[in-house]
XYZ file of C-alpha atoms in Angstrom:
466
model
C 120.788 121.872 -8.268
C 123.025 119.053 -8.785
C 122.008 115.837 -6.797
C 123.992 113.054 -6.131
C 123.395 109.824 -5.018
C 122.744 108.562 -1.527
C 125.170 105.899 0.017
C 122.565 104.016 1.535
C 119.116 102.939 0.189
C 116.650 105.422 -0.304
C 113.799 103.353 -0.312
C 111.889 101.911 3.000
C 110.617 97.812 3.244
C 107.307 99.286 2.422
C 108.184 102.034 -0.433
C 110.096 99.291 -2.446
C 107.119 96.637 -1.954
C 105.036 99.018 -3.051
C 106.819 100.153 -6.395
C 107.965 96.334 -7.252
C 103.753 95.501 -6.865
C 103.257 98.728 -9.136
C 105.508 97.605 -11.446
C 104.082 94.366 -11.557
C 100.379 95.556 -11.948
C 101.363 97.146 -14.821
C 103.662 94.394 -16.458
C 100.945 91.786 -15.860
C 97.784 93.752 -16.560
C 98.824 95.108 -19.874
C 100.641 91.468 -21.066
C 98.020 89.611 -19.487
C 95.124 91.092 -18.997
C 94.984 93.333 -21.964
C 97.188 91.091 -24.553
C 99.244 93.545 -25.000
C 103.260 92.896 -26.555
C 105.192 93.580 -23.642
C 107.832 96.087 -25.178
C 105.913 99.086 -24.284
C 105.114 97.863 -20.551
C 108.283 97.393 -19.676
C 109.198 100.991 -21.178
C 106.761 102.022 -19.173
C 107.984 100.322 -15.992
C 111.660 102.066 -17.064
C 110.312 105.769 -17.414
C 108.298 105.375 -13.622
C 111.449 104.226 -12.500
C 113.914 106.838 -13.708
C 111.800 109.819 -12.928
C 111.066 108.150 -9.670
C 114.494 107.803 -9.077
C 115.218 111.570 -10.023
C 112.832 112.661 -7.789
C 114.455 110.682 -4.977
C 117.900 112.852 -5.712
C 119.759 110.849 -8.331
C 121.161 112.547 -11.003
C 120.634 111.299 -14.604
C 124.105 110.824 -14.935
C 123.982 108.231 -12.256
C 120.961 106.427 -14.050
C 121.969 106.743 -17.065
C 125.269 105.216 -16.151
C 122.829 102.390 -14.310
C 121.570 102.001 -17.539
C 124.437 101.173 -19.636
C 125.369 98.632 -17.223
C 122.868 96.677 -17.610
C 123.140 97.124 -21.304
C 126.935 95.992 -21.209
C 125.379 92.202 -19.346
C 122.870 92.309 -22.457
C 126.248 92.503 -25.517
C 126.814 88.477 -25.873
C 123.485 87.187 -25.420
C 121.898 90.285 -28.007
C 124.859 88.292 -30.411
C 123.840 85.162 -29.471
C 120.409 85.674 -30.240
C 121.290 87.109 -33.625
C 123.347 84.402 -34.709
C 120.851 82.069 -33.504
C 118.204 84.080 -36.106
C 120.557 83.394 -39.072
C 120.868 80.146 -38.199
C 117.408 79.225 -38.511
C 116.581 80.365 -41.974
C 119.802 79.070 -43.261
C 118.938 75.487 -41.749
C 115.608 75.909 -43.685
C 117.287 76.568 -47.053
C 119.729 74.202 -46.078
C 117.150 71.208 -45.682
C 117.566 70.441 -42.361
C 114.656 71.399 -40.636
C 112.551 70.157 -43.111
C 114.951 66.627 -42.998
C 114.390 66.167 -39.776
C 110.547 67.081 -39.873
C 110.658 64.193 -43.146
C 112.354 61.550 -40.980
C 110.344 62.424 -37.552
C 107.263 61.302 -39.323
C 108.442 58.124 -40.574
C 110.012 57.377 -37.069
C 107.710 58.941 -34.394
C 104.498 57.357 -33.436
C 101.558 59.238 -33.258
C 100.347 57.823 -29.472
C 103.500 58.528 -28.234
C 104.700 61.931 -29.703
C 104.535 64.262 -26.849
C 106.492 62.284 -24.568
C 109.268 61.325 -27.601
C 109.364 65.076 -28.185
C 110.026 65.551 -24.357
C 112.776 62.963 -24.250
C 114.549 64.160 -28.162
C 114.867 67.569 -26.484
C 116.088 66.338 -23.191
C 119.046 64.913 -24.850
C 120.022 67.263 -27.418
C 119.686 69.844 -24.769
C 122.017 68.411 -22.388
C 124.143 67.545 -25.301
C 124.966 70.926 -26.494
C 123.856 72.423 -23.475
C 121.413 75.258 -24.422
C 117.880 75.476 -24.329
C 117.328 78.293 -26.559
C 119.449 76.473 -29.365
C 117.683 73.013 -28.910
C 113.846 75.157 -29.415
C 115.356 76.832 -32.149
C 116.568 74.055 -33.976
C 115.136 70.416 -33.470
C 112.525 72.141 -31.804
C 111.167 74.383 -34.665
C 111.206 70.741 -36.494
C 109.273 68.662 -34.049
C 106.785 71.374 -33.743
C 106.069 71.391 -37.543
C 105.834 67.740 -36.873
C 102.961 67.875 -34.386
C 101.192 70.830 -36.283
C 100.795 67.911 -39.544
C 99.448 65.916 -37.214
C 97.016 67.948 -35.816
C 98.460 67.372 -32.449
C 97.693 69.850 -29.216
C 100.145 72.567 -30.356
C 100.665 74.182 -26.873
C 100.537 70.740 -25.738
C 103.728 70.349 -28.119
C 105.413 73.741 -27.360
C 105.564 72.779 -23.400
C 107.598 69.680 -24.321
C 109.513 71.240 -26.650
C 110.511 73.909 -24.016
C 110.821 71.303 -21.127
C 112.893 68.899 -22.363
C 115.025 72.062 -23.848
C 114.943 73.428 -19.737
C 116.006 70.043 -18.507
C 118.733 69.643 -21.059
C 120.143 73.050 -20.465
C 119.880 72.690 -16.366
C 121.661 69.240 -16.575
C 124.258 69.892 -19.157
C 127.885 71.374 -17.290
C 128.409 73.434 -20.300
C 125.075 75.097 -19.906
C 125.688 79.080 -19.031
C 122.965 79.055 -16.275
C 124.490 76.379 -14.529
C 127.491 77.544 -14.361
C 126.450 80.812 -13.295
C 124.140 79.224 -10.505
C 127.076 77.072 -9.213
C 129.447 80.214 -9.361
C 127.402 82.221 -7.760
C 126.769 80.047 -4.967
C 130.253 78.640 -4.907
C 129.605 75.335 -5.283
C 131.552 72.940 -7.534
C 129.605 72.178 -11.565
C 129.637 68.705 -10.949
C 128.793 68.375 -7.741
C 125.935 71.022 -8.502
C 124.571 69.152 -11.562
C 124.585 65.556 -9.452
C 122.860 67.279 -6.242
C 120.124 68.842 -8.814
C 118.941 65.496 -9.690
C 116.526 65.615 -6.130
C 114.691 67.726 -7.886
C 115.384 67.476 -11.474
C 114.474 63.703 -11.661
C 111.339 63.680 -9.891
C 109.892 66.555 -11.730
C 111.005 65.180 -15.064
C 109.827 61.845 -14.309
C 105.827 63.309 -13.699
C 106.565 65.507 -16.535
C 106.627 62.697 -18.623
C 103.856 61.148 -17.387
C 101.647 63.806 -18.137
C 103.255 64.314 -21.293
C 102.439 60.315 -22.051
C 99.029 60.729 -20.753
C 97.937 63.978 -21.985
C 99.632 63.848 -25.383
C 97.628 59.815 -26.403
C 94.694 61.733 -26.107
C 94.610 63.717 -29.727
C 93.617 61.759 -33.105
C 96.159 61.603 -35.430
C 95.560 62.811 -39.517
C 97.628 60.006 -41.224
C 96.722 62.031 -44.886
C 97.893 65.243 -43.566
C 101.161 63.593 -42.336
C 101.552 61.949 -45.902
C 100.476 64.638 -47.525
C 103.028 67.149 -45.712
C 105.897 64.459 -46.244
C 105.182 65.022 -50.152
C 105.014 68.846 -49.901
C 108.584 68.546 -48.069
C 110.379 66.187 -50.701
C 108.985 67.843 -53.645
C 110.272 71.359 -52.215
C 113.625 70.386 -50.284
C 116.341 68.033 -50.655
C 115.956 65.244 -48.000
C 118.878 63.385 -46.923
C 120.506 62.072 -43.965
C 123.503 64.193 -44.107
C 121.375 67.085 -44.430
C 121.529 66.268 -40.289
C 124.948 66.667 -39.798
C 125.330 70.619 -38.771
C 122.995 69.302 -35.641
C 125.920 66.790 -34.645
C 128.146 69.311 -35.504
C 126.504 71.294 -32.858
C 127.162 68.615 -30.281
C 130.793 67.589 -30.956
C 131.248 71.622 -30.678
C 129.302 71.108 -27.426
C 131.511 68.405 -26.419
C 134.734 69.848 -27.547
C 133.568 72.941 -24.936
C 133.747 75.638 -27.636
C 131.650 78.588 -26.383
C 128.078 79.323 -27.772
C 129.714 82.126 -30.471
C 132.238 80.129 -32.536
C 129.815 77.283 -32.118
C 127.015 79.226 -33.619
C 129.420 80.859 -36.648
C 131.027 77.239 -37.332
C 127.719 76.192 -37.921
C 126.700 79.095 -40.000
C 129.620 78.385 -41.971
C 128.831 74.926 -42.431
C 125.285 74.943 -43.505
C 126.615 77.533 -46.053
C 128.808 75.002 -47.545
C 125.819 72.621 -47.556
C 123.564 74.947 -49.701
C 126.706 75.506 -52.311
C 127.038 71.729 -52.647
C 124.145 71.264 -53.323
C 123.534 74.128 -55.766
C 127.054 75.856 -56.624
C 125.407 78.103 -58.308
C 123.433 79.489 -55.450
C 122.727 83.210 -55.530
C 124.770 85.140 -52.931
C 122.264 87.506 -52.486
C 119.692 85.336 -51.721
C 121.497 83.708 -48.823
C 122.363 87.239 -47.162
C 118.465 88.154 -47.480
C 117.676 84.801 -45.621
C 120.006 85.918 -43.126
C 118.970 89.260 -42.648
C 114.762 88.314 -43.152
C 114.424 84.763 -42.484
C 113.713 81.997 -44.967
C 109.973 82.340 -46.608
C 108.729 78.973 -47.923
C 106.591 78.675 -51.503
C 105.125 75.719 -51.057
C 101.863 74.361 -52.480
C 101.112 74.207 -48.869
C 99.983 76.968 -47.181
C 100.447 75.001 -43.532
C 103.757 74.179 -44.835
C 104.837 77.773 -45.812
C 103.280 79.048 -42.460
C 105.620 76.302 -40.286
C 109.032 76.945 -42.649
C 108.823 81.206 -43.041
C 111.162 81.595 -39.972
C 114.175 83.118 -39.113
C 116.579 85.575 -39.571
C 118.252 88.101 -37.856
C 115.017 90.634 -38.189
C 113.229 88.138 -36.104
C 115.057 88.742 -33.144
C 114.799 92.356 -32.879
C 111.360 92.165 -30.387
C 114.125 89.497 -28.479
C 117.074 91.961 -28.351
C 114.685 94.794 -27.027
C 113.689 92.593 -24.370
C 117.828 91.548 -23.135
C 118.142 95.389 -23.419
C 115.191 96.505 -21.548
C 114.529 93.903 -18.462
C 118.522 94.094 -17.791
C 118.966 97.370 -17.686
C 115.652 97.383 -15.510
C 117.138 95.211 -13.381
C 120.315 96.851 -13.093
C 118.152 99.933 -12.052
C 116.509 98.191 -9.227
C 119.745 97.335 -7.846
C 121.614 100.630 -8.077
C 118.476 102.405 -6.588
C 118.333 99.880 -3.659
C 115.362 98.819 -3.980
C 115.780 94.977 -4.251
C 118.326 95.289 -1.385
C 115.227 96.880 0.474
C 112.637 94.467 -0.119
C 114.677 91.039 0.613
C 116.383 92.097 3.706
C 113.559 92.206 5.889
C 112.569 89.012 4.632
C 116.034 87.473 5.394
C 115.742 88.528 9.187
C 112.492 85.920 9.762
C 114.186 83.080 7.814
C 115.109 80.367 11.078
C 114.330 76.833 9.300
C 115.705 75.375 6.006
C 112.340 74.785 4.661
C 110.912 78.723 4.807
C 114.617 79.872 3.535
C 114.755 77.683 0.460
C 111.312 78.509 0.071
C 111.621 82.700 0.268
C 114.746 82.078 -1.784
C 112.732 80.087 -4.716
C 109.978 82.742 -4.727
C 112.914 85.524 -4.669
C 113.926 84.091 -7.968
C 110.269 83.864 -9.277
C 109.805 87.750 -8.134
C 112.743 88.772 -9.728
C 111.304 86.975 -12.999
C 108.147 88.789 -12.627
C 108.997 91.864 -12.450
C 112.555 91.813 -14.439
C 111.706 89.526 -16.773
C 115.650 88.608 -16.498
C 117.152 84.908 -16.502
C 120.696 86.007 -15.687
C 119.125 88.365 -12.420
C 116.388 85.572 -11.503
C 119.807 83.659 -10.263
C 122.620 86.569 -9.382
C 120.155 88.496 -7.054
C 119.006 85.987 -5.163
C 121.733 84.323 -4.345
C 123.938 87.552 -3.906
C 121.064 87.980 -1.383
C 120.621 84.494 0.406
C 124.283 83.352 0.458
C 124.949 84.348 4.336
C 121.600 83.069 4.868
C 122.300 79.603 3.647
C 125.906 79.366 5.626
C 124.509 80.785 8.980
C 122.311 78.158 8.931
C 124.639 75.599 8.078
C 123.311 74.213 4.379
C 125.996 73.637 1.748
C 126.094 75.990 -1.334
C 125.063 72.747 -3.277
C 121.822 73.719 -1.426
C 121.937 77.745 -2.758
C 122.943 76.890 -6.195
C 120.194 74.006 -6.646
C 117.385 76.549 -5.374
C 118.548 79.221 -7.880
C 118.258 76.681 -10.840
C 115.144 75.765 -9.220
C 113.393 78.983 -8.926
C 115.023 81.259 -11.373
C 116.423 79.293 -14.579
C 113.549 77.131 -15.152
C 111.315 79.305 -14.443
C 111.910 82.125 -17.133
C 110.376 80.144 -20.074
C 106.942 80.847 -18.534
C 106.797 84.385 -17.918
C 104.736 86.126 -20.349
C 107.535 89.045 -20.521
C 110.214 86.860 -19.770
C 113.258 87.365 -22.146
C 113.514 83.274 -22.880
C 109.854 83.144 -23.139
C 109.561 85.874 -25.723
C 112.415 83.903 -27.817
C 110.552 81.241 -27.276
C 107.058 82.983 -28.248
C 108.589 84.087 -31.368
C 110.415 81.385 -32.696
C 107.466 78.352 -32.735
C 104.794 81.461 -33.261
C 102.689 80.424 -30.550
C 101.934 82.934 -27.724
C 103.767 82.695 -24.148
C 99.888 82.546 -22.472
C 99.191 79.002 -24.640
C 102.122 77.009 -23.980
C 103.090 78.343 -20.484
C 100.360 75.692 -18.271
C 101.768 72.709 -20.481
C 105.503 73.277 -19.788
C 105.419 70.836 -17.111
C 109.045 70.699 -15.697
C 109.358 73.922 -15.309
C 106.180 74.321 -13.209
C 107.648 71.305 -11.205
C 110.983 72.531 -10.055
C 110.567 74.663 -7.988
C 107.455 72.009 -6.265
C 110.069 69.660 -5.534
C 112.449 71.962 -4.756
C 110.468 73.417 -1.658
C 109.552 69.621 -0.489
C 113.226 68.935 -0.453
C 113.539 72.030 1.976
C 110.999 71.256 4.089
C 111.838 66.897 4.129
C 115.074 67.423 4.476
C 115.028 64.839 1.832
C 118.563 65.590 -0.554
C 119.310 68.886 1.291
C 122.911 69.364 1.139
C 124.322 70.059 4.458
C 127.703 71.633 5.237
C 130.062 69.164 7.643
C 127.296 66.920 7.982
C 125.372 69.019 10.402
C 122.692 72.232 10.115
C 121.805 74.878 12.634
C 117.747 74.371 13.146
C 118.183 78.067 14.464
């Protein structure tokens, strides 16, 4: 028999709750519970789904059509990623990385390393405007850094990624942010300037902590000196050795998109390795790209922090894009997100409980999707009457979604940034996720603002208490 899909919703308030907590049992009590890699979960989650589905009278022409849709949202960032894996172990061979590890220990103090981590990352993310590219990069760097000085690694990580977050939320060439003010309809600007009521406070106690928590650790002097050696003996150390990073940011500024940024780069540190050795072997530099660079230091700390990269490395990323989009897609097509917000959306009367359901929204859809992009389009698809029946500008919407569904990606153990993350510092999602201290904050202040009043945008000056 053939079947055919319903026009409405097939699933009840109750039926969709109920598969969205199943799905979530299993996502969080294989990845967390039983420390498993959260590939297979999530494969899992898929198969329930589609046979579910089938069951319920689609055809498996209609998901598998669900399917490549999501796959189609996954293309650029699946290239993005892979570039971004080339990049890395070419800035290894290149010198860079381990330049700017030489120069970060000559110029960072030990008692105040955490926070000066924090602040680097803040600016170089909003400067090029990408999270992902600013951990990659002078992240990878400043975490070699802290791991010669015996520092609190996941201590590190968490200001690597938060000053990364806060960059790429602040930055108007940022992809999220765009996407949060489009799909709010708010103007960038305007978006990125009404962000700051939450943005500043939590990156303000971020930094405290950061200050406080990271003066705690003893700092190995001998193991800093001795790692400086290791570096200058190996890799050619120069200043210039910097300038694909600047390069990054002048592309940044110049608004070229994150591809022909990535592959002018490329290109560049490419002609960097050739002038310094014209006699470089080809071959080499396409395994690098394809494997990652693997150090052979006298060091074996050294060779652990600089064997990296490569466009190998990303293939446990690109799985994820695929997977949690084309999960997400799924949930969409077969109504059940549709069937478990709507309720909700009915009982919403005051700005404080609607900014609130809306910031959890984008934390559920993280949780079980494990999807940046659909922690931000879902809700606020959803929630957009909501917010202008009640009279709050959609500088209120988009700030929510940044709030409760950019930020807070980086910390789910399945989460497609946090995985990237995960895998390119080598330090486990479950470690680093309590110390990433903005993103943990967002969302705080974000609710506080809802329920204060305090920097809630307001459309015409005036908002309908309900």
């Amino acid at each position: 028999m053939n079947k055919t899909k319903k026009n409405q919703p097939i699933t009840s308030f109750s039926e969709a709750i109920i598969i969205l907590m199943i799905m979530l049992i299993i996502l969080g009590g294989a990845i967390i519970g039983f420390k498993l890699p959260p590939q297979v979960p999530i494969l899992v989650c898929i198969c329930l789904l589609c046979f579910w589905a089938n069951f319920c009278n689609f055809n498996w022409t209609f998901i598998n059509q669900g399917i490549q849709k999501g796959v189609s949202v996954a293309v650029i960032p699946i290239f993005i990623f892979i570039l971004i894996g080339s990049l890395i172990g070419l800035w290894i061979k290149a010198g860079i990385i381990p330049s700017i590890m030489y120069f970060g220990f000559h110029s960072l103090s030990g008692s105040f390393f955490v926070p000066s981590v924090f602040l680097a990352c803040s600016i170089v993310g909003a400067a090029i405007g990408s999270g992902l590219t600013t951990i990659s990069t002078l992240g990878i760097a400043l975490f070699g850094i802290g791991a010669s000085m015996h520092a609190n690694m996941p201590l590190v990580a968490g200001a690597i990624i938060s000053g990364g977050v806060f960059g790429d939320k602040m930055s108007p060439i940022s992809d999220s942010t765009n996407l949060a003010s489009a799909v709010a309809g708010s103007e960038l600007f305007a978006h990125i300037k009404n962000m700051t009521w939450s943005t500043v406070p939590a990156f303000l106690v971020s930094l405290f902590l950061y200050w406080i928590l990271g003066s705690a650790g003893h700092i190995n002097n001998s193991v800093i000196l001795k790692t400086s050696t290791v570096l200058s003996q190996n890799f050619i150390i120069s200043w210039w050795a910097l300038l694909p990073l600047f390069l990054i940011v002048i592309c940044a500024w110049r608004k070229v998109p994150s591809i022909p940024t990535l592959f002018i780069n490329i290109a560049a540190t490419i002609i960097i390795i050739f002038i310094k050795n014209p006699h470089e072997n080809v071959k080499e530099l396409v395994q690098i790209i394809t494997t990652g660079f693997v150090a052979k230091t006298a060091s074996p700390s050294v060779n652990a922090l600089l064997t990296r990269g490569g466009i190998n490395s990303m293939m446990g990323t690109v799985f994820m894009v695929i997977s949690t989009l084309s999960l997400g897609e799924l949930l969409i097509e077969f109504g059940i997100i549709n069937s478990a917000l709507n309720p909700l959306i009915k009982h919403l009367h005051k700005p404080g409980s609607l900014i609130l359901t809306t910031i959890l929204s984008g934390i559920g859809v993280n949780l079980v999707v494990g999807a940046q992009y659909l922690s931000v389009i879902l809700p606020g698809e959803a929630f957009k009457d909501s917010f202008n029946k009640m009279g709050l500008s959609p500088l209120a919407l988009s700030r929510v979604l940044e709030d409760g569904g950019t930020v807070i990606n980086y910390i789910i153990p399945w989460g497609v940034s946090a995985m990237f993350v995960s895998t390119t510092l080598g330090i486990p999602v479950i470690q680093f996720m309590p110390f990433v201290f903005f993103s943990l904050l967002s969302p705080v202040f974000s609710v506080i603002s809802g329920f204060t009043g305090i920097g809630l945008k307001v459309r015409n000056g005036r908002r309908n208490l309900g």
